[in-house]
PDB file of C-alpha atoms and ligand atoms in Angstrom:
ATOM      1  CA  MET A 362     -95.336 -35.400 -29.085  1.00 90.00           C
ATOM      2  CA  THR A 363     -95.184 -32.380 -30.469  1.00 96.00           C
ATOM      3  CA  SER A 364     -98.630 -31.505 -32.743  1.00 97.00           C
ATOM      4  CA  VAL A 365     -97.963 -29.345 -35.386  1.00 98.00           C
ATOM      5  CA  CYS A 366    -100.518 -27.998 -38.072  1.00 98.00           C
ATOM      6  CA  VAL A 367     -98.818 -26.140 -41.439  1.00 98.00           C
ATOM      7  CA  VAL A 368    -100.186 -24.036 -44.104  1.00 98.00           C
ATOM      8  CA  SER A 369     -98.396 -22.651 -47.120  1.00 98.00           C
ATOM      9  CA  ASP A 370     -99.372 -20.277 -49.871  1.00 98.00           C
ATOM     10  CA  LEU A 371    -102.516 -18.211 -48.242  1.00 98.00           C
ATOM     11  CA  HIS A 372    -101.523 -15.591 -50.604  1.00 98.00           C
ATOM     12  CA  MET A 373    -102.940 -13.025 -48.302  1.00 98.00           C
ATOM     13  CA  PHE A 374    -104.382 -10.222 -49.714  1.00 97.00           C
ATOM     14  CA  CYS A 375    -104.033 -10.913 -53.466  1.00 96.00           C
ATOM     15  CA  ARG A 376    -107.465 -11.365 -55.095  1.00 93.00           C
ATOM     16  CA  ARG A 377    -106.884 -14.299 -56.831  1.00 93.00           C
ATOM     17  CA  SER A 378    -106.592 -16.375 -54.237  1.00 96.00           C
ATOM     18  CA  GLU A 379    -109.558 -17.991 -51.350  1.00 96.00           C
ATOM     19  CA  TRP A 380    -107.199 -17.098 -48.107  1.00 96.00           C
ATOM     20  CA  ASN A 381    -110.659 -16.081 -46.509  1.00 96.00           C
ATOM     21  CA  HIS A 382    -112.362 -19.344 -46.891  1.00 97.00           C
ATOM     22  CA  TYR A 383    -110.226 -20.792 -45.041  1.00 97.00           C
ATOM     23  CA  LEU A 384    -109.889 -18.842 -41.883  1.00 97.00           C
ATOM     24  CA  GLU A 385    -112.222 -20.150 -39.835  1.00 97.00           C
ATOM     25  CA  GLN A 386    -110.668 -23.954 -40.000  1.00 97.00           C
ATOM     26  CA  LEU A 387    -107.072 -22.486 -39.165  1.00 98.00           C
ATOM     27  CA  ASP A 388    -108.730 -21.301 -35.988  1.00 98.00           C
ATOM     28  CA  ARG A 389    -109.661 -24.348 -34.976  1.00 97.00           C
ATOM     29  CA  ALA A 390    -106.846 -26.279 -36.387  1.00 97.00           C
ATOM     30  CA  ALA A 391    -104.416 -23.772 -34.123  1.00 98.00           C
ATOM     31  CA  ALA A 392    -106.922 -24.668 -31.014  1.00 96.00           C
ATOM     32  CA  ASP A 393    -105.703 -28.225 -30.830  1.00 94.00           C
ATOM     33  CA  ALA A 394    -102.035 -27.233 -32.282  1.00 98.00           C
ATOM     34  CA  ASP A 395     -98.904 -27.194 -30.178  1.00 98.00           C
ATOM     35  CA  LEU A 396     -97.094 -25.897 -32.895  1.00 98.00           C
ATOM     36  CA  PHE A 397     -98.104 -23.963 -36.689  1.00 98.00           C
ATOM     37  CA  VAL A 398     -95.742 -23.338 -39.623  1.00 98.00           C
ATOM     38  CA  PHE A 399     -97.064 -20.683 -41.664  1.00 98.00           C
ATOM     39  CA  ASN A 400     -94.637 -22.175 -44.260  1.00 98.00           C
ATOM     40  CA  GLY A 401     -94.628 -18.796 -46.354  1.00 98.00           C
ATOM     41  CA  ASP A 402     -96.124 -16.612 -48.919  1.00 98.00           C
ATOM     42  CA  THR A 403     -98.999 -16.456 -46.685  1.00 98.00           C
ATOM     43  CA  PHE A 404     -98.752 -12.908 -47.263  1.00 98.00           C
ATOM     44  CA  ASP A 405     -98.962 -11.503 -51.190  1.00 97.00           C
ATOM     45  CA  PHE A 406     -96.529  -8.270 -51.586  1.00 97.00           C
ATOM     46  CA  LYS A 407     -96.543  -8.660 -54.714  1.00 95.00           C
ATOM     47  CA  TRP A 408     -99.985  -9.177 -55.961  1.00 95.00           C
ATOM     48  CA  THR A 409    -102.043  -7.400 -53.210  1.00 96.00           C
ATOM     49  CA  THR A 410    -104.779  -5.486 -53.645  1.00 94.00           C
ATOM     50  CA  LEU A 411    -104.433  -2.913 -50.568  1.00 96.00           C
ATOM     51  CA  GLU A 412    -103.520   0.694 -51.713  1.00 94.00           C
ATOM     52  CA  SER A 413     -99.106   0.447 -50.761  1.00 95.00           C
ATOM     53  CA  ILE A 414     -96.260  -1.818 -49.320  1.00 96.00           C
ATOM     54  CA  ASP A 415     -96.871   0.132 -45.897  1.00 97.00           C
ATOM     55  CA  HIS A 416    -100.402  -0.909 -45.569  1.00 97.00           C
ATOM     56  CA  THR A 417    -100.451  -4.534 -46.254  1.00 97.00           C
ATOM     57  CA  VAL A 418     -97.120  -4.685 -43.521  1.00 98.00           C
ATOM     58  CA  GLU A 419    -100.165  -3.430 -40.920  1.00 98.00           C
ATOM     59  CA  GLN A 420    -102.226  -5.528 -42.401  1.00 98.00           C
ATOM     60  CA  ALA A 421    -100.316  -8.864 -42.192  1.00 98.00           C
ATOM     61  CA  VAL A 422     -99.228  -8.119 -38.548  1.00 98.00           C
ATOM     62  CA  GLU A 423    -102.604  -7.651 -37.357  1.00 98.00           C
ATOM     63  CA  PHE A 424    -103.107 -10.783 -38.610  1.00 98.00           C
ATOM     64  CA  LEU A 425    -100.453 -12.236 -36.798  1.00 98.00           C
ATOM     65  CA  ARG A 426    -101.239 -10.616 -33.767  1.00 98.00           C
ATOM     66  CA  SER A 427    -104.334 -11.071 -33.185  1.00 98.00           C
ATOM     67  CA  PHE A 428    -104.070 -14.976 -34.724  1.00 98.00           C
ATOM     68  CA  SER A 429    -100.765 -15.745 -31.908  1.00 98.00           C
ATOM     69  CA  TYR A 430    -102.540 -13.723 -29.435  1.00 97.00           C
ATOM     70  CA  ARG A 431    -105.681 -15.882 -29.564  1.00 97.00           C
ATOM     71  CA  HIS A 432    -103.765 -19.188 -29.945  1.00 98.00           C
ATOM     72  CA  ALA A 433    -101.577 -18.193 -26.838  1.00 95.00           C
ATOM     73  CA  PRO A 434    -100.680 -21.881 -26.054  1.00 92.00           C
ATOM     74  CA  CYS A 435     -99.382 -22.856 -29.472  1.00 98.00           C
ATOM     75  CA  GLN A 436     -96.124 -21.884 -30.646  1.00 98.00           C
ATOM     76  CA  VAL A 437     -96.579 -19.466 -33.766  1.00 98.00           C
ATOM     77  CA  HIS A 438     -93.916 -19.680 -36.639  1.00 98.00           C
ATOM     78  CA  VAL A 439     -93.756 -17.373 -40.055  1.00 98.00           C
ATOM     79  CA  ASN A 440     -91.278 -19.180 -42.143  1.00 98.00           C
ATOM     80  CA  LEU A 441     -90.408 -16.669 -45.069  1.00 98.00           C
ATOM     81  CA  GLY A 442     -91.242 -17.769 -49.078  1.00 98.00           C
ATOM     82  CA  ASN A 443     -90.597 -15.235 -51.819  1.00 97.00           C
ATOM     83  CA  HIS A 444     -93.002 -12.696 -51.979  1.00 97.00           C
ATOM     84  CA  ASP A 445     -93.513 -12.393 -48.710  1.00 97.00           C
ATOM     85  CA  HIS A 446     -89.272 -11.465 -47.967  1.00 98.00           C
ATOM     86  CA  VAL A 447     -89.483  -8.188 -47.978  1.00 97.00           C
ATOM     87  CA  GLN A 448     -87.767  -6.143 -45.685  1.00 97.00           C
ATOM     88  CA  LYS A 449     -90.164  -3.815 -44.335  1.00 98.00           C
ATOM     89  CA  PHE A 450     -91.989  -6.428 -43.425  1.00 98.00           C
ATOM     90  CA  MET A 451     -89.696  -8.306 -41.722  1.00 98.00           C
ATOM     91  CA  ASP A 452     -88.151  -5.199 -39.852  1.00 98.00           C
ATOM     92  CA  ALA A 453     -91.749  -4.638 -38.736  1.00 98.00           C
ATOM     93  CA  LEU A 454     -91.671  -9.383 -37.692  1.00 98.00           C
ATOM     94  CA  ASP A 455     -88.250  -8.081 -35.608  1.00 98.00           C
ATOM     95  CA  ARG A 456     -90.756  -5.934 -33.337  1.00 98.00           C
ATOM     96  CA  LEU A 457     -93.953  -8.295 -33.434  1.00 98.00           C
ATOM     97  CA  SER A 458     -91.673 -10.829 -32.014  1.00 98.00           C
ATOM     98  CA  ARG A 459     -90.022  -9.457 -29.169  1.00 98.00           C
ATOM     99  CA  GLU A 460     -93.785  -8.367 -28.171  1.00 97.00           C
ATOM    100  CA  LEU A 461     -95.510 -11.304 -28.689  1.00 97.00           C
ATOM    101  CA  GLY A 462     -93.844 -14.475 -26.495  1.00 95.00           C
ATOM    102  CA  ASN A 463     -95.354 -17.464 -28.901  1.00 98.00           C
ATOM    103  CA  LEU A 464     -94.230 -16.299 -32.737  1.00 98.00           C
ATOM    104  CA  SER A 465     -91.263 -16.800 -34.169  1.00 98.00           C
ATOM    105  CA  TRP A 466     -89.811 -15.936 -38.572  1.00 98.00           C
ATOM    106  CA  HIS A 467     -87.137 -17.889 -40.102  1.00 98.00           C
ATOM    107  CA  PRO A 468     -86.552 -15.905 -43.997  1.00 98.00           C
ATOM    108  CA  TYR A 469     -84.980 -19.823 -45.129  1.00 98.00           C
ATOM    109  CA  TYR A 470     -86.946 -22.817 -42.617  1.00 98.00           C
ATOM    110  CA  LEU A 471     -87.733 -23.852 -38.824  1.00 98.00           C
ATOM    111  CA  ARG A 472     -86.430 -27.282 -38.348  1.00 98.00           C
ATOM    112  CA  VAL A 473     -88.274 -28.691 -35.713  1.00 98.00           C
ATOM    113  CA  GLY A 474     -86.763 -32.397 -34.044  1.00 97.00           C
ATOM    114  CA  SER A 475     -85.681 -34.579 -37.749  1.00 98.00           C
ATOM    115  CA  THR A 476     -88.796 -32.204 -39.544  1.00 98.00           C
ATOM    116  CA  LEU A 477     -87.867 -29.524 -42.050  1.00 98.00           C
ATOM    117  CA  PHE A 478     -90.243 -26.493 -43.372  1.00 98.00           C
ATOM    118  CA  LEU A 479     -89.127 -24.585 -46.190  1.00 98.00           C
ATOM    119  CA  HIS A 480     -91.423 -22.612 -48.530  1.00 98.00           C
ATOM    120  CA  GLY A 481     -89.925 -24.783 -51.773  1.00 98.00           C
ATOM    121  CA  ASP A 482     -88.683 -22.065 -54.118  1.00 98.00           C
ATOM    122  CA  VAL A 483     -86.068 -23.443 -54.198  1.00 98.00           C
ATOM    123  CA  ALA A 484     -87.641 -25.833 -56.480  1.00 97.00           C
ATOM    124  CA  ASN A 485     -87.312 -22.999 -58.980  1.00 96.00           C
ATOM    125  CA  ARG A 486     -84.324 -24.424 -60.676  1.00 96.00           C
ATOM    126  CA  LYS A 487     -80.821 -26.220 -59.062  1.00 95.00           C
ATOM    127  CA  MET A 488     -80.284 -23.665 -56.194  1.00 97.00           C
ATOM    128  CA  ASN A 489     -77.634 -24.004 -53.623  1.00 98.00           C
ATOM    129  CA  HIS A 490     -78.320 -21.056 -50.608  1.00 98.00           C
ATOM    130  CA  ARG A 491     -76.532 -18.612 -51.783  1.00 98.00           C
ATOM    131  CA  ASP A 492     -78.111 -18.932 -54.761  1.00 98.00           C
ATOM    132  CA  LEU A 493     -81.185 -18.389 -52.547  1.00 98.00           C
ATOM    133  CA  GLU A 494     -79.807 -15.264 -50.818  1.00 98.00           C
ATOM    134  CA  ARG A 495     -79.482 -13.952 -53.544  1.00 97.00           C
ATOM    135  CA  TYR A 496     -82.999 -14.654 -56.014  1.00 97.00           C
ATOM    136  CA  ARG A 497     -84.449 -13.632 -52.042  1.00 97.00           C
ATOM    137  CA  ALA A 498     -82.909 -10.555 -52.378  1.00 96.00           C
ATOM    138  CA  SER A 499     -84.628  -9.557 -55.961  1.00 94.00           C
ATOM    139  CA  TRP A 500     -88.037  -9.699 -53.261  1.00 94.00           C
ATOM    140  CA  LEU A 501     -86.647  -8.013 -50.473  1.00 95.00           C
ATOM    141  CA  HIS A 502     -88.421  -4.537 -52.297  1.00 91.00           C
ATOM    142  CA  HIS A 503     -90.182  -5.718 -54.813  1.00 86.00           C
ATOM    143  CA  LYS A 504     -92.755  -2.857 -55.830  1.00 86.00           C
ATOM    144  CA  LYS A 505     -96.507  -4.083 -55.682  1.00 86.00           C
ATOM    145  CA  GLN A 506     -97.597  -4.382 -59.135  1.00 86.00           C
ATOM    146  CA  GLY A 507    -100.369  -2.540 -60.869  1.00 85.00           C
ATOM    147  CA  ARG A 508    -104.321  -2.652 -61.682  1.00 83.00           C
ATOM    148  CA  ILE A 509    -103.661  -2.969 -65.507  1.00 81.00           C
ATOM    149  CA  ARG A 510    -100.818  -6.581 -64.712  1.00 84.00           C
ATOM    150  CA  ASN A 511    -103.541  -7.708 -61.888  1.00 83.00           C
ATOM    151  CA  GLN A 512    -106.468  -8.043 -64.395  1.00 82.00           C
ATOM    152  CA  ILE A 513    -104.283  -9.306 -66.729  1.00 80.00           C
ATOM    153  CA  TYR A 514    -103.367 -12.565 -64.355  1.00 79.00           C
ATOM    154  CA  ASP A 515    -107.226 -12.288 -63.593  1.00 80.00           C
ATOM    155  CA  VAL A 516    -107.733 -13.592 -67.471  1.00 77.00           C
ATOM    156  CA  ALA A 517    -105.019 -16.152 -67.615  1.00 76.00           C
ATOM    157  CA  PHE A 518    -106.520 -17.257 -64.185  1.00 74.00           C
ATOM    158  CA  GLY A 519    -110.201 -17.144 -65.519  1.00 73.00           C
ATOM    159  CA  ALA A 520    -108.681 -19.775 -67.903  1.00 70.00           C
ATOM    160  CA  LYS A 521    -107.397 -21.507 -64.788  1.00 74.00           C
ATOM    161  CA  ALA A 522    -103.614 -21.831 -67.156  1.00 75.00           C
ATOM    162  CA  HIS A 523    -102.341 -21.441 -63.350  1.00 79.00           C
ATOM    163  CA  VAL A 524    -103.136 -25.328 -62.748  1.00 78.00           C
ATOM    164  CA  ALA A 525    -101.477 -26.211 -66.047  1.00 77.00           C
ATOM    165  CA  ILE A 526     -98.553 -23.953 -65.267  1.00 78.00           C
ATOM    166  CA  SER A 527     -97.970 -25.238 -61.879  1.00 81.00           C
ATOM    167  CA  ARG A 528     -98.147 -28.785 -63.081  1.00 78.00           C
ATOM    168  CA  LEU A 529     -95.159 -28.270 -65.727  1.00 77.00           C
ATOM    169  CA  ALA A 530     -93.114 -25.944 -63.792  1.00 79.00           C
ATOM    170  CA  PHE A 531     -92.578 -28.728 -60.952  1.00 85.00           C
ATOM    171  CA  PRO A 532     -93.223 -32.299 -61.962  1.00 82.00           C
ATOM    172  CA  HIS A 533     -93.196 -34.205 -59.004  1.00 89.00           C
ATOM    173  CA  LYS A 534     -89.768 -35.295 -59.411  1.00 92.00           C
ATOM    174  CA  ARG A 535     -87.835 -32.716 -60.316  1.00 94.00           C
ATOM    175  CA  THR A 536     -88.909 -30.962 -57.445  1.00 96.00           C
ATOM    176  CA  LEU A 537     -87.808 -33.540 -54.675  1.00 97.00           C
ATOM    177  CA  ARG A 538     -84.479 -34.094 -56.594  1.00 97.00           C
ATOM    178  CA  ARG A 539     -83.464 -29.795 -56.463  1.00 97.00           C
ATOM    179  CA  VAL A 540     -85.297 -29.636 -52.677  1.00 98.00           C
ATOM    180  CA  ALA A 541     -83.195 -32.301 -51.627  1.00 98.00           C
ATOM    181  CA  ALA A 542     -79.640 -30.492 -53.358  1.00 98.00           C
ATOM    182  CA  TYR A 543     -80.608 -27.410 -51.233  1.00 98.00           C
ATOM    183  CA  LEU A 544     -81.645 -29.457 -47.862  1.00 98.00           C
ATOM    184  CA  ASP A 545     -77.810 -30.927 -48.451  1.00 98.00           C
ATOM    185  CA  ASP A 546     -76.485 -28.248 -49.262  1.00 98.00           C
ATOM    186  CA  ILE A 547     -77.751 -26.827 -45.863  1.00 98.00           C
ATOM    187  CA  GLY A 548     -77.115 -29.535 -43.702  1.00 98.00           C
ATOM    188  CA  HIS A 549     -80.874 -31.150 -43.220  1.00 98.00           C
ATOM    189  CA  SER A 550     -80.497 -33.807 -45.290  1.00 97.00           C
ATOM    190  CA  ALA A 551     -81.397 -37.127 -44.705  1.00 97.00           C
ATOM    191  CA  GLY A 552     -78.480 -38.169 -43.356  1.00 97.00           C
ATOM    192  CA  ASP A 553     -77.833 -35.105 -41.493  1.00 98.00           C
ATOM    193  CA  GLY A 554     -81.352 -37.031 -39.449  1.00 98.00           C
ATOM    194  CA  VAL A 555     -84.176 -35.440 -41.368  1.00 98.00           C
ATOM    195  CA  SER A 556     -86.977 -37.788 -42.179  1.00 98.00           C
ATOM    196  CA  ARG A 557     -90.020 -35.199 -43.131  1.00 98.00           C
ATOM    197  CA  VAL A 558     -89.802 -32.357 -44.995  1.00 98.00           C
ATOM    198  CA  PHE A 559     -93.258 -29.668 -45.248  1.00 98.00           C
ATOM    199  CA  PHE A 560     -92.621 -27.310 -48.697  1.00 98.00           C
ATOM    200  CA  GLY A 561     -95.098 -25.557 -50.596  1.00 98.00           C
ATOM    201  CA  HIS A 562     -94.294 -22.499 -53.865  1.00 97.00           C
ATOM    202  CA  THR A 563     -95.376 -25.015 -56.498  1.00 96.00           C
ATOM    203  CA  HIS A 564     -99.220 -24.802 -55.265  1.00 95.00           C
ATOM    204  CA  VAL A 565     -98.796 -28.441 -56.815  1.00 94.00           C
ATOM    205  CA  PRO A 566     -99.537 -31.425 -53.343  1.00 95.00           C
ATOM    206  CA  VAL A 567     -97.428 -33.688 -52.111  1.00 96.00           C
ATOM    207  CA  SER A 568     -98.672 -35.896 -50.128  1.00 94.00           C
ATOM    208  CA  GLY A 569     -95.892 -38.065 -48.903  1.00 96.00           C
ATOM    209  CA  ALA A 570     -93.951 -38.943 -51.607  1.00 96.00           C
ATOM    210  CA  THR A 571     -90.161 -40.687 -50.544  1.00 96.00           C
ATOM    211  CA  TYR A 572     -87.303 -39.223 -52.060  1.00 96.00           C
ATOM    212  CA  ASN A 573     -83.446 -40.860 -50.525  1.00 93.00           C
ATOM    213  CA  GLY A 574     -84.794 -41.527 -47.376  1.00 95.00           C
ATOM    214  CA  VAL A 575     -86.998 -37.956 -46.901  1.00 97.00           C
ATOM    215  CA  THR A 576     -90.502 -37.867 -47.616  1.00 98.00           C
ATOM    216  CA  TYR A 577     -91.905 -34.798 -47.872  1.00 98.00           C
ATOM    217  CA  HIS A 578     -95.560 -32.987 -47.773  1.00 98.00           C
ATOM    218  CA  ASN A 579     -96.585 -29.983 -50.010  1.00 98.00           C
ATOM    219  CA  GLY A 580    -100.626 -28.676 -48.643  1.00 98.00           C
ATOM    220  CA  GLY A 581    -101.016 -27.233 -52.281  1.00 97.00           C
ATOM    221  CA  ALA A 582    -102.521 -23.702 -52.114  1.00 97.00           C
ATOM    222  CA  PRO A 583    -105.976 -21.937 -51.661  1.00 97.00           C
ATOM    223  CA  MET A 584    -106.150 -20.361 -55.679  1.00 92.00           C
ATOM    224  CA  LYS A 585    -109.312 -20.909 -57.449  1.00 87.00           C
ATOM    225  CA  GLY A 586    -109.533 -24.138 -59.132  1.00 86.00           C
ATOM    226  CA  MET A 587    -106.216 -25.565 -56.981  1.00 92.00           C
ATOM    227  CA  LYS A 588    -106.070 -28.484 -54.563  1.00 95.00           C
ATOM    228  CA  PHE A 589    -105.586 -26.912 -50.717  1.00 97.00           C
ATOM    229  CA  SER A 590    -105.545 -28.673 -47.786  1.00 97.00           C
ATOM    230  CA  LEU A 591    -104.337 -27.479 -43.938  1.00 97.00           C
ATOM    231  CA  LEU A 592    -101.851 -30.617 -43.104  1.00 98.00           C
ATOM    232  CA  LYS A 593    -101.623 -32.011 -39.418  1.00 97.00           C
ATOM    233  CA  ALA A 594     -99.051 -33.817 -38.148  1.00 97.00           C
ATOM    234  CA  LYS A 595     -97.298 -35.271 -34.772  1.00 96.00           C
ATOM    235  CA  ILE A 596     -93.622 -34.960 -34.070  1.00 92.00           C
TER     236      ILE A 596
HETATM  237 MN1   MN B1073     -93.824 -19.607 -53.667  1.00 67.74          MN
END
């Protein structure tokens, strides 16, 4: 049995995320885990409050290096989401995974036995893998957003608009239908032996909903006013 921890949508370096409240919990969980999956949007290169993308890449790498080093018996997997599907970060992850024996990264998904981990931006609309690649390509060289735009979002967040918007944009059934269609396309559906899926992105928690023979889990996001949990499982 492999014990696994999954955490999604930390949105590190975005000031609307309370990621820093959870660092100790991540460390405690990783200390007992064989496998630790960062399931996308771990770092937010679009809304970073650091002065540049380059500096954000440096900080992200430093976080992952020290995390993987501290938890050396644990295999650390970094799945990318849309907010961290950034070319400079991917180049840095290539170097880092060569440097560290226990860190690997995956642009789209990771499968371990009958469990699949993916970020979940395929739930934006009906997407096959080609559509996802095209969508992600638009994030490769995405610019960091300016101060004014960030303040506008802060105001919307103050009004909790994000909570209502996420629920409206991602009703359970439609989300699961879209993820399931994508799994079919990449050959990792129930028929291919997948029985459990961990995803994120929608910021709407899902705890063990079953759709077409696959059970889905989403731990939500640590954005202010939203539910968030680090998920644990045995594989
Ligand atoms: Mn996302």
